[in-house]
Coordinates of C-alpha atoms in Angstrom, one line a residue:
X1 CA -52.6 50.7 -10.5
X2 CA -55.4 51.0 -13.1
X3 CA -57.8 48.1 -13.4
X4 CA -57.0 47.3 -17.0
X5 CA -53.4 46.5 -16.0
X6 CA -54.6 44.3 -13.1
X7 CA -57.1 42.6 -15.5
X8 CA -54.3 41.8 -17.9
X9 CA -52.3 40.3 -15.1
X10 CA -55.3 38.3 -14.0
X11 CA -55.8 36.8 -17.5
X12 CA -52.2 35.9 -17.6
X13 CA -52.3 34.2 -14.3
X14 CA -55.5 32.3 -15.1
X15 CA -58.4 31.2 -13.0
X16 CA -56.2 30.2 -10.0
X17 CA -55.6 33.9 -9.5
X18 CA -59.1 34.6 -8.3
X19 CA -59.0 36.0 -4.8
X20 CA -62.2 35.4 -2.8
X21 CA -61.4 38.3 -0.5
X22 CA -61.1 40.8 -3.4
X23 CA -64.1 42.3 -5.0
X24 CA -62.5 43.2 -8.2
X25 CA -61.1 39.7 -8.7
X26 CA -64.5 38.1 -8.0
X27 CA -66.3 40.4 -10.4
X28 CA -63.6 39.9 -13.1
X29 CA -64.0 36.1 -12.9
X30 CA -67.8 35.7 -12.3
X31 CA -69.5 38.9 -13.2
X32 CA -73.1 39.4 -11.9
X33 CA -73.5 35.6 -11.1
X34 CA -70.6 36.0 -8.7
X35 CA -72.4 38.9 -6.8
X36 CA -75.5 36.5 -6.3
X37 CA -73.4 33.5 -5.2
X38 CA -71.2 35.6 -2.7
X39 CA -74.1 37.3 -1.1
X40 CA -76.0 34.0 -0.8
X41 CA -73.0 32.5 1.0
X42 CA -72.3 35.5 3.1
X43 CA -75.8 36.0 4.4
X44 CA -77.0 32.4 4.4
X45 CA -74.2 30.1 5.4
X46 CA -72.0 30.5 8.5
X47 CA -68.9 29.8 6.5
X48 CA -69.4 33.0 4.5
X49 CA -68.5 35.6 7.2
X50 CA -65.2 36.5 5.6
X51 CA -66.6 37.4 2.2
X52 CA -66.5 41.1 1.1
X53 CA -70.2 41.9 0.6
X54 CA -70.1 45.7 1.0
X55 CA -67.1 46.3 -1.2
X56 CA -68.4 43.7 -3.8
X57 CA -71.7 45.6 -4.1
X58 CA -70.0 49.0 -4.4
X59 CA -67.5 47.8 -6.9
X60 CA -70.1 46.1 -9.0
X61 CA -71.9 49.5 -9.2
X62 CA -68.7 51.2 -10.3
X63 CA -68.2 48.5 -13.1
X64 CA -71.7 49.2 -14.4
X65 CA -70.7 52.7 -15.6
X66 CA -70.2 52.9 -19.3
X67 CA -66.8 53.8 -20.5
X68 CA -65.0 52.4 -17.4
X69 CA -61.6 50.8 -18.1
X70 CA -62.1 48.0 -15.6
X71 CA -61.6 44.3 -16.2
X72 CA -65.3 43.9 -17.1
X73 CA -68.4 46.0 -17.9
X74 CA -71.5 44.8 -15.9
X75 CA -75.1 45.4 -16.6
X76 CA -76.8 47.5 -13.9
X77 CA -80.2 45.7 -14.1
X78 CA -78.4 42.3 -14.0
X79 CA -76.2 43.3 -11.0
X80 CA -79.3 44.6 -9.1
X81 CA -81.3 41.5 -9.7
X82 CA -78.4 39.2 -8.8
X83 CA -77.6 41.2 -5.6
X84 CA -81.1 41.3 -4.4
X85 CA -81.7 37.6 -5.2
X86 CA -78.5 36.4 -3.4
X87 CA -79.1 38.6 -0.4
X88 CA -82.8 37.7 0.2
X89 CA -82.5 34.0 -0.6
X90 CA -79.3 33.8 1.5
X91 CA -80.9 35.4 4.6
X92 CA -84.0 33.2 4.3
X93 CA -81.7 30.1 4.1
X94 CA -79.7 31.2 7.1
X95 CA -83.0 31.6 9.1
X96 CA -84.1 28.0 8.2
X97 CA -80.7 26.8 9.1
X98 CA -81.0 28.4 12.4
X99 CA -84.5 27.0 13.1
X100 CA -83.1 23.5 12.4
X101 CA -80.1 23.8 14.7
X102 CA -78.2 27.0 14.4
X103 CA -76.8 27.0 17.9
X104 CA -75.4 23.4 17.5
X105 CA -73.6 24.5 14.3
X106 CA -72.1 27.6 16.1
X107 CA -71.1 25.4 19.0
X108 CA -69.0 23.2 16.6
X109 CA -67.2 26.2 15.0
X110 CA -63.8 27.1 16.2
X111 CA -63.9 30.6 14.6
X112 CA -63.4 33.3 17.2
X113 CA -64.8 35.9 14.9
X114 CA -67.9 33.8 14.2
X115 CA -68.6 33.4 17.9
X116 CA -68.0 37.2 18.4
X117 CA -70.5 37.9 15.6
X118 CA -73.1 35.6 17.3
X119 CA -72.8 37.5 20.5
X120 CA -73.2 40.8 18.7
X121 CA -76.1 39.4 16.7
X122 CA -77.9 38.2 19.9
X123 CA -77.1 41.5 21.6
X124 CA -78.8 43.4 18.7
X125 CA -81.9 41.1 18.9
X126 CA -82.1 41.8 22.7
X127 CA -81.3 45.5 22.6
X128 CA -83.3 46.6 19.6
X129 CA -86.1 44.1 19.2
X130 CA -86.4 41.7 16.3
X131 CA -87.5 44.0 13.6
X132 CA -84.9 46.7 14.1
X133 CA -82.1 44.2 14.8
X134 CA -82.8 42.2 11.5
X135 CA -82.8 45.5 9.6
X136 CA -79.5 46.9 11.3
X137 CA -77.7 43.5 10.9
X138 CA -77.6 43.8 7.1
X139 CA -75.1 46.8 7.5
X140 CA -72.7 45.0 9.9
X141 CA -70.0 42.6 8.5
X142 CA -69.9 39.1 10.2
X143 CA -73.1 40.1 12.2
X144 CA -75.2 39.9 9.0
X145 CA -73.8 36.3 8.5
X146 CA -74.8 35.2 11.9
X147 CA -77.9 37.3 12.7
X148 CA -80.1 35.2 10.3
X149 CA -79.5 31.7 11.8
X150 CA -79.6 33.4 15.3
X151 CA -83.1 34.7 14.5
X152 CA -84.1 31.3 13.6
X153 CA -82.6 29.7 16.7
X154 CA -84.1 32.3 19.0
X155 CA -87.6 31.7 17.6
X156 CA -88.1 34.9 15.8
X157 CA -91.4 34.5 13.8
X158 CA -91.1 33.7 10.1
X159 CA -93.4 36.6 9.1
X160 CA -91.4 39.2 11.2
X161 CA -88.1 37.9 10.0
X162 CA -89.1 37.7 6.3
X163 CA -90.5 41.2 6.2
X164 CA -87.6 42.9 7.8
X165 CA -84.8 40.9 6.1
X166 CA -86.5 41.8 2.7
X167 CA -86.5 45.6 3.6
X168 CA -83.0 45.5 4.9
X169 CA -81.7 43.4 2.0
X170 CA -83.2 45.7 -0.5
X171 CA -81.8 48.9 1.1
X172 CA -78.4 47.3 1.5
X173 CA -77.9 45.9 -1.8
X174 CA -79.6 48.5 -4.1
X175 CA -78.2 51.3 -2.0
X176 CA -74.6 50.2 -2.3
X177 CA -74.9 49.3 -6.0
X178 CA -76.4 52.6 -6.9
X179 CA -73.9 54.5 -4.7
X180 CA -71.0 52.9 -6.7
X181 CA -72.8 53.6 -9.9
X182 CA -73.5 57.2 -9.1
X183 CA -69.8 57.8 -8.0
X184 CA -68.6 56.1 -11.2
X185 CA -70.9 58.3 -13.4
X186 CA -69.9 61.5 -11.7
X187 CA -66.0 61.1 -11.4
X188 CA -64.1 60.7 -14.7
X189 CA -61.7 57.7 -14.8
X190 CA -62.9 56.6 -11.4
X191 CA -61.3 53.2 -12.1
X192 CA -57.9 54.8 -11.3
X193 CA -59.0 55.3 -7.7
X194 CA -60.9 52.1 -7.2
X195 CA -58.5 50.6 -4.7
X196 CA -58.6 53.6 -2.2
X197 CA -62.4 53.9 -2.7
X198 CA -63.0 50.2 -1.9
X199 CA -60.7 50.5 1.1
X200 CA -62.8 53.4 2.3
X201 CA -66.0 51.4 1.8
X202 CA -64.5 48.5 3.9
X203 CA -63.4 51.0 6.6
X204 CA -66.9 52.6 6.7
X205 CA -68.5 49.1 6.8
X206 CA -66.4 48.1 9.8
X207 CA -67.3 51.3 11.7
X208 CA -70.4 49.8 13.3
X209 CA -68.4 46.8 14.6
X210 CA -65.8 49.2 16.1
X211 CA -68.5 51.3 17.7
X212 CA -70.3 48.3 19.2
X213 CA -67.0 46.9 20.6
X214 CA -66.2 50.2 22.2
X215 CA -69.6 50.4 23.7
X216 CA -69.5 46.9 25.0
X217 CA -66.1 47.5 26.7
X218 CA -67.4 50.7 28.1
X219 CA -70.4 48.9 29.6
X220 CA -68.3 46.3 31.1
X221 CA -66.0 48.9 32.7
X222 CA -68.9 50.8 34.2
X223 CA -70.2 47.6 35.6
X224 CA -66.8 46.9 37.3
X225 CA -65.7 44.2 34.9
X226 CA -62.9 45.5 32.7
X227 CA -62.6 42.1 30.7

């Protein structure tokens, strides 16, 4: 269904129709400001692990293309600034939260996904070293939410963390926004295909999680522990 039809339906339903899990709905309601807020919460607060960071960035890039028929036209400079600000400030906030008691916060959480993400984040830090793990965590859903407070809780130096979270945050945000913008600029009427495109982006973003899960199960099996 084309986005202009979805937008009309959204206006009819009103603000209560905003879906926090849907990138198009978030961007229609809040624009570039929504990008900054969502990325800040996803990367800085443990409650944000469910938010659609990858698809939000890519969709925002698509909606920056002139002539699209989407629910809103966004400014590319505004989106880039909002994305970078939200991602970098969020990660730094998450790190400070971790320094002040990240493990205690995780212990109180009952979310299985959050605890699994914490295990993966700690595994990345152990396996790849602090710099590479902080960089890679940006590209793995859930892990990027937990890696920042885990880095703080594990005593990663502020200088190392800040350097690599900034590099990773810039590559992640700018890369996905520009990828969406480039696709929207090169494919006529791309808004007609936005739902399958976003679904593909989500699938690709989940691939590292699947690969890591398979690798961990393989390691357990080879060590004689199938569970």
